Amino acid sequence: KQEVTQIPAALSVPEGENLVLNCSFTDSAIYNLQWFRQDPGKGLTSLLLIQSSQREQTSGRLNASLDKSSGRSTLYIAASQPGDSATYLCAVRRGGADGLTFGKGTHLIIQP
Amino acid sequence: GAVVSQHPSRVICKSGTSVKIECRSLDFQATTMFWYRQFPKQSLMLMATSNEGSKATYEQGVEKDKFLINHASLTLSTLTVTSAHPEDSSFYICSARGLGQRNSPLHFGNGTRLTVT
């Protein structure tokens, strides 16, 4: 059974810092991996999707990498802003027709 | 594109009653919809997968007679929590995938906060 772990569980940093969120998964046979942000009481916003054949994806200040063989992904946030404060979720999909297996998330606070 | 609308956003009901949650794809045809729930400080857990016109596939430990899923059209899936109990209080959220979107990001509704008193 796939298990997804996110470290750290919580992180608080001053505005402007670059930071890295970590995600690991136990079964490397994944179809793709997706990073989301979740604001309190809200739904999920998709940030980046990495297919199993890809190594990284970038969108603005966000960069996600994938090392499928070692079961790891990182989300890099450059020049953090208070608006980046949210819970960041990592999720993997086993097959193209399957749902997602989520980690518990990293609760991020960016201090102004 | 790929907007998923979920309704209601919040619902409070009494123990023993049933609650229906709707998930709609607004600008695409959702051949597959996924239902998740999230308990406080826990990760989102997949409950079931529904394909349009077919019976839903439930994850282990999810009671299919308690959580009724209907996916009768390509734009609407419903989750009915029957005979709700306080332990069913949770955040329920759906996501949808369209035909030919296997390699696309899964998009989610805004979720429904269910409180059973």
PDB file of N, CA, C and O in Angstrom, chain A residues 18-64:
ATOM      1  N   ASN A  18      14.163  31.449   0.594  1.00  0.00           N
ATOM      2  CA  ASN A  18      13.892  30.320  -0.291  1.00  0.00           C
ATOM      3  C   ASN A  18      13.697  29.091   0.591  1.00  0.00           C
ATOM      4  O   ASN A  18      14.374  28.931   1.601  1.00  0.00           O
ATOM      5  N   LEU A  19      12.797  28.231   0.229  1.00  0.00           N
ATOM      6  CA  LEU A  19      12.563  27.078   1.079  1.00  0.00           C
ATOM      7  C   LEU A  19      12.243  25.840   0.262  1.00  0.00           C
ATOM      8  O   LEU A  19      11.870  25.917  -0.899  1.00  0.00           O
ATOM      9  N   VAL A  20      12.424  24.695   0.928  1.00  0.00           N
ATOM     10  CA  VAL A  20      12.222  23.399   0.282  1.00  0.00           C
ATOM     11  C   VAL A  20      11.287  22.547   1.127  1.00  0.00           C
ATOM     12  O   VAL A  20      11.490  22.389   2.330  1.00  0.00           O
ATOM     13  N   LEU A  21      10.274  22.019   0.488  1.00  0.00           N
ATOM     14  CA  LEU A  21       9.354  21.089   1.132  1.00  0.00           C
ATOM     15  C   LEU A  21       9.628  19.697   0.561  1.00  0.00           C
ATOM     16  O   LEU A  21       9.839  19.548  -0.641  1.00  0.00           O
ATOM     17  N   ASN A  22       9.600  18.714   1.424  1.00  0.00           N
ATOM     18  CA  ASN A  22       9.961  17.358   1.025  1.00  0.00           C
ATOM     19  C   ASN A  22       8.778  16.408   1.031  1.00  0.00           C
ATOM     20  O   ASN A  22       7.892  16.497   1.891  1.00  0.00           O
ATOM     21  N   CYS A  23       8.807  15.492   0.109  1.00  0.00           N
ATOM     22  CA  CYS A  23       7.759  14.478  -0.019  1.00  0.00           C
ATOM     23  C   CYS A  23       8.441  13.157  -0.361  1.00  0.00           C
ATOM     24  O   CYS A  23       9.326  13.113  -1.233  1.00  0.00           O
ATOM     25  N   SER A  24       8.057  12.100   0.315  1.00  0.00           N
ATOM     26  CA  SER A  24       8.582  10.773  -0.036  1.00  0.00           C
ATOM     27  C   SER A  24       7.427   9.794  -0.148  1.00  0.00           C
ATOM     28  O   SER A  24       6.393   9.953   0.512  1.00  0.00           O
ATOM     29  N   PHE A  25       7.592   8.796  -0.992  1.00  0.00           N
ATOM     30  CA  PHE A  25       6.551   7.794  -1.184  1.00  0.00           C
ATOM     31  C   PHE A  25       7.191   6.412  -1.209  1.00  0.00           C
ATOM     32  O   PHE A  25       8.346   6.241  -1.639  1.00  0.00           O
ATOM     33  N   THR A  26       6.458   5.427  -0.735  1.00  0.00           N
ATOM     34  CA  THR A  26       7.046   4.101  -0.509  1.00  0.00           C
ATOM     35  C   THR A  26       7.073   3.225  -1.763  1.00  0.00           C
ATOM     36  O   THR A  26       7.951   2.380  -1.900  1.00  0.00           O
ATOM     37  N   ASP A  27       6.126   3.424  -2.666  1.00  0.00           N
ATOM     38  CA  ASP A  27       6.068   2.610  -3.882  1.00  0.00           C
ATOM     39  C   ASP A  27       6.456   3.482  -5.066  1.00  0.00           C
ATOM     40  O   ASP A  27       5.735   4.426  -5.404  1.00  0.00           O
ATOM     41  N   SER A  28       7.574   3.172  -5.695  1.00  0.00           N
ATOM     42  CA  SER A  28       8.081   4.026  -6.772  1.00  0.00           C
ATOM     43  C   SER A  28       7.326   3.836  -8.093  1.00  0.00           C
ATOM     44  O   SER A  28       7.562   4.574  -9.045  1.00  0.00           O
ATOM     45  N   ALA A  29       6.425   2.879  -8.137  1.00  0.00           N
ATOM     46  CA  ALA A  29       5.654   2.639  -9.372  1.00  0.00           C
ATOM     47  C   ALA A  29       4.491   3.622  -9.447  1.00  0.00           C
ATOM     48  O   ALA A  29       3.336   3.257  -9.200  1.00  0.00           O
ATOM     49  N   ILE A  30       4.813   4.858  -9.758  1.00  0.00           N
ATOM     50  CA  ILE A  30       3.772   5.886  -9.829  1.00  0.00           C
ATOM     51  C   ILE A  30       3.564   6.332 -11.269  1.00  0.00           C
ATOM     52  O   ILE A  30       4.452   6.207 -12.105  1.00  0.00           O
ATOM     53  N   TYR A  31       2.387   6.881 -11.521  1.00  0.00           N
ATOM     54  CA  TYR A  31       2.043   7.412 -12.846  1.00  0.00           C
ATOM     55  C   TYR A  31       2.455   8.869 -12.931  1.00  0.00           C
ATOM     56  O   TYR A  31       2.995   9.337 -13.922  1.00  0.00           O
ATOM     57  N   ASN A  32       2.120   9.618 -11.880  1.00  0.00           N
ATOM     58  CA  ASN A  32       2.586  10.989 -11.779  1.00  0.00           C
ATOM     59  C   ASN A  32       2.487  11.464 -10.333  1.00  0.00           C
ATOM     60  O   ASN A  32       1.992  10.744  -9.464  1.00  0.00           O
ATOM     61  N   LEU A  33       2.992  12.648 -10.098  1.00  0.00           N
ATOM     62  CA  LEU A  33       2.981  13.247  -8.767  1.00  0.00           C
ATOM     63  C   LEU A  33       2.500  14.682  -8.911  1.00  0.00           C
ATOM     64  O   LEU A  33       2.869  15.380  -9.866  1.00  0.00           O
ATOM     65  N   GLN A  34       1.680  15.104  -7.980  1.00  0.00           N
ATOM     66  CA  GLN A  34       1.088  16.436  -8.073  1.00  0.00           C
ATOM     67  C   GLN A  34       1.262  17.158  -6.733  1.00  0.00           C
ATOM     68  O   GLN A  34       1.072  16.564  -5.665  1.00  0.00           O
ATOM     69  N   TRP A  35       1.604  18.441  -6.810  1.00  0.00           N
ATOM     70  CA  TRP A  35       1.668  19.295  -5.640  1.00  0.00           C
ATOM     71  C   TRP A  35       0.459  20.239  -5.648  1.00  0.00           C
ATOM     72  O   TRP A  35       0.100  20.797  -6.693  1.00  0.00           O
ATOM     73  N   PHE A  36      -0.127  20.411  -4.450  1.00  0.00           N
ATOM     74  CA  PHE A  36      -1.282  21.279  -4.282  1.00  0.00           C
ATOM     75  C   PHE A  36      -1.014  22.234  -3.120  1.00  0.00           C
ATOM     76  O   PHE A  36      -0.205  21.959  -2.248  1.00  0.00           O
ATOM     77  N   ARG A  37      -1.772  23.325  -3.119  1.00  0.00           N
ATOM     78  CA  ARG A  37      -1.868  24.106  -1.900  1.00  0.00           C
ATOM     79  C   ARG A  37      -3.323  24.098  -1.450  1.00  0.00           C
ATOM     80  O   ARG A  37      -4.238  24.051  -2.276  1.00  0.00           O
ATOM     81  N   GLN A  38      -3.486  24.114  -0.128  1.00  0.00           N
ATOM     82  CA  GLN A  38      -4.821  24.136   0.459  1.00  0.00           C
ATOM     83  C   GLN A  38      -4.862  25.261   1.473  1.00  0.00           C
ATOM     84  O   GLN A  38      -4.089  25.282   2.426  1.00  0.00           O
ATOM     85  N   ASP A  39      -5.768  26.200   1.267  1.00  0.00           N
ATOM     86  CA  ASP A  39      -5.965  27.282   2.214  1.00  0.00           C
ATOM     87  C   ASP A  39      -7.006  26.845   3.240  1.00  0.00           C
ATOM     88  O   ASP A  39      -7.869  26.008   2.930  1.00  0.00           O
ATOM     89  N   PRO A  40      -6.967  27.406   4.446  1.00  0.00           N
ATOM     90  CA  PRO A  40      -7.853  26.939   5.521  1.00  0.00           C
ATOM     91  C   PRO A  40      -9.310  26.865   5.099  1.00  0.00           C
ATOM     92  O   PRO A  40      -9.872  27.849   4.607  1.00  0.00           O
ATOM     93  N   GLY A  41      -9.914  25.718   5.285  1.00  0.00           N
ATOM     94  CA  GLY A  41     -11.332  25.546   4.982  1.00  0.00           C
ATOM     95  C   GLY A  41     -11.667  25.561   3.500  1.00  0.00           C
ATOM     96  O   GLY A  41     -12.846  25.620   3.134  1.00  0.00           O
ATOM     97  N   LYS A  42     -10.667  25.518   2.673  1.00  0.00           N
ATOM     98  CA  LYS A  42     -10.893  25.620   1.224  1.00  0.00           C
ATOM     99  C   LYS A  42     -10.530  24.318   0.517  1.00  0.00           C
ATOM    100  O   LYS A  42      -9.997  23.390   1.098  1.00  0.00           O
ATOM    101  N   GLY A  43     -10.795  24.326  -0.776  1.00  0.00           N
ATOM    102  CA  GLY A  43     -10.417  23.175  -1.590  1.00  0.00           C
ATOM    103  C   GLY A  43      -8.954  23.217  -1.947  1.00  0.00           C
ATOM    104  O   GLY A  43      -8.162  23.939  -1.347  1.00  0.00           O
ATOM    105  N   LEU A  44      -8.595  22.429  -2.944  1.00  0.00           N
ATOM    106  CA  LEU A  44      -7.202  22.298  -3.352  1.00  0.00           C
ATOM    107  C   LEU A  44      -6.942  23.050  -4.641  1.00  0.00           C
ATOM    108  O   LEU A  44      -7.754  23.010  -5.569  1.00  0.00           O
ATOM    109  N   THR A  45      -5.786  23.695  -4.678  1.00  0.00           N
ATOM    110  CA  THR A  45      -5.337  24.354  -5.899  1.00  0.00           C
ATOM    111  C   THR A  45      -4.127  23.591  -6.427  1.00  0.00           C
ATOM    112  O   THR A  45      -3.137  23.430  -5.712  1.00  0.00           O
ATOM    113  N   SER A  46      -4.218  23.123  -7.646  1.00  0.00           N
ATOM    114  CA  SER A  46      -3.098  22.385  -8.234  1.00  0.00           C
ATOM    115  C   SER A  46      -1.963  23.345  -8.553  1.00  0.00           C
ATOM    116  O   SER A  46      -2.160  24.398  -9.158  1.00  0.00           O
ATOM    117  N   LEU A  47      -0.757  22.986  -8.132  1.00  0.00           N
ATOM    118  CA  LEU A  47       0.414  23.827  -8.373  1.00  0.00           C
ATOM    119  C   LEU A  47       1.266  23.280  -9.511  1.00  0.00           C
ATOM    120  O   LEU A  47       1.578  24.001 -10.458  1.00  0.00           O
ATOM    121  N   LEU A  48       1.665  22.043  -9.379  1.00  0.00           N
ATOM    122  CA  LEU A  48       2.553  21.445 -10.375  1.00  0.00           C
ATOM    123  C   LEU A  48       2.238  19.964 -10.499  1.00  0.00           C
ATOM    124  O   LEU A  48       1.911  19.305  -9.518  1.00  0.00           O
ATOM    125  N   LEU A  49       2.366  19.477 -11.716  1.00  0.00           N
ATOM    126  CA  LEU A  49       2.188  18.055 -12.001  1.00  0.00           C
ATOM    127  C   LEU A  49       3.454  17.552 -12.675  1.00  0.00           C
ATOM    128  O   LEU A  49       3.911  18.167 -13.639  1.00  0.00           O
ATOM    129  N   ILE A  50       4.023  16.465 -12.146  1.00  0.00           N
ATOM    130  CA  ILE A  50       5.205  15.871 -12.758  1.00  0.00           C
ATOM    131  C   ILE A  50       4.852  14.455 -13.190  1.00  0.00           C
ATOM    132  O   ILE A  50       4.455  13.624 -12.370  1.00  0.00           O
ATOM    133  N   GLN A  51       5.005  14.188 -14.465  1.00  0.00           N
ATOM    134  CA  GLN A  51       4.778  12.832 -14.957  1.00  0.00           C
ATOM    135  C   GLN A  51       5.944  11.946 -14.514  1.00  0.00           C
ATOM    136  O   GLN A  51       7.036  12.444 -14.235  1.00  0.00           O
ATOM    137  N   SER A  52       5.724  10.642 -14.492  1.00  0.00           N
ATOM    138  CA  SER A  52       6.728   9.714 -13.975  1.00  0.00           C
ATOM    139  C   SER A  52       8.024   9.750 -14.792  1.00  0.00           C
ATOM    140  O   SER A  52       9.100   9.433 -14.285  1.00  0.00           O
ATOM    141  N   SER A  53       7.921  10.173 -16.044  1.00  0.00           N
ATOM    142  CA  SER A  53       9.105  10.208 -16.908  1.00  0.00           C
ATOM    143  C   SER A  53       9.876  11.528 -16.797  1.00  0.00           C
ATOM    144  O   SER A  53      10.939  11.682 -17.394  1.00  0.00           O
ATOM    145  N   GLN A  54       9.309  12.474 -16.055  1.00  0.00           N
ATOM    146  CA  GLN A  54       9.922  13.790 -15.940  1.00  0.00           C
ATOM    147  C   GLN A  54      10.749  13.904 -14.659  1.00  0.00           C
ATOM    148  O   GLN A  54      10.529  13.188 -13.690  1.00  0.00           O
ATOM    149  N   ARG A  55      11.659  14.882 -14.674  1.00  0.00           N
ATOM    150  CA  ARG A  55      12.519  15.095 -13.498  1.00  0.00           C
ATOM    151  C   ARG A  55      12.097  16.325 -12.714  1.00  0.00           C
ATOM    152  O   ARG A  55      12.300  16.409 -11.515  1.00  0.00           O
ATOM    153  N   GLU A  56      11.536  17.318 -13.425  1.00  0.00           N
ATOM    154  CA  GLU A  56      11.122  18.527 -12.721  1.00  0.00           C
ATOM    155  C   GLU A  56      10.130  19.321 -13.543  1.00  0.00           C
ATOM    156  O   GLU A  56       9.988  19.128 -14.758  1.00  0.00           O
ATOM    157  N   GLN A  57       9.420  20.198 -12.838  1.00  0.00           N
ATOM    158  CA  GLN A  57       8.491  21.126 -13.454  1.00  0.00           C
ATOM    159  C   GLN A  57       8.631  22.461 -12.741  1.00  0.00           C
ATOM    160  O   GLN A  57       8.888  22.511 -11.535  1.00  0.00           O
ATOM    161  N   THR A  58       8.433  23.530 -13.493  1.00  0.00           N
ATOM    162  CA  THR A  58       8.571  24.871 -12.925  1.00  0.00           C
ATOM    163  C   THR A  58       7.357  25.700 -13.290  1.00  0.00           C
ATOM    164  O   THR A  58       6.827  25.602 -14.407  1.00  0.00           O
ATOM    165  N   SER A  59       6.933  26.521 -12.324  1.00  0.00           N
ATOM    166  CA  SER A  59       5.876  27.488 -12.571  1.00  0.00           C
ATOM    167  C   SER A  59       6.146  28.708 -11.703  1.00  0.00           C
ATOM    168  O   SER A  59       6.009  28.659 -10.482  1.00  0.00           O
ATOM    169  N   GLY A  60       6.585  29.779 -12.335  1.00  0.00           N
ATOM    170  CA  GLY A  60       6.881  30.995 -11.587  1.00  0.00           C
ATOM    171  C   GLY A  60       7.967  30.767 -10.550  1.00  0.00           C
ATOM    172  O   GLY A  60       9.067  30.321 -10.870  1.00  0.00           O
ATOM    173  N   ARG A  61       7.641  31.053  -9.292  1.00  0.00           N
ATOM    174  CA  ARG A  61       8.618  30.877  -8.208  1.00  0.00           C
ATOM    175  C   ARG A  61       8.664  29.454  -7.667  1.00  0.00           C
ATOM    176  O   ARG A  61       9.397  29.175  -6.718  1.00  0.00           O
ATOM    177  N   LEU A  62       7.904  28.568  -8.255  1.00  0.00           N
ATOM    178  CA  LEU A  62       7.839  27.196  -7.769  1.00  0.00           C
ATOM    179  C   LEU A  62       8.590  26.262  -8.715  1.00  0.00           C
ATOM    180  O   LEU A  62       8.497  26.385  -9.934  1.00  0.00           O
ATOM    181  N   ASN A  63       9.312  25.333  -8.101  1.00  0.00           N
ATOM    182  CA  ASN A  63       9.991  24.297  -8.873  1.00  0.00           C
ATOM    183  C   ASN A  63       9.825  22.980  -8.131  1.00  0.00           C
ATOM    184  O   ASN A  63      10.129  22.898  -6.927  1.00  0.00           O
ATOM    185  N   ALA A  64       9.341  21.981  -8.820  1.00  0.00           N
ATOM    186  CA  ALA A  64       9.183  20.669  -8.200  1.00  0.00           C
ATOM    187  C   ALA A  64      10.075  19.666  -8.919  1.00  0.00           C
ATOM    188  O   ALA A  64      10.153  19.665 -10.145  1.00  0.00           O
TER     189      ALA A  64
END
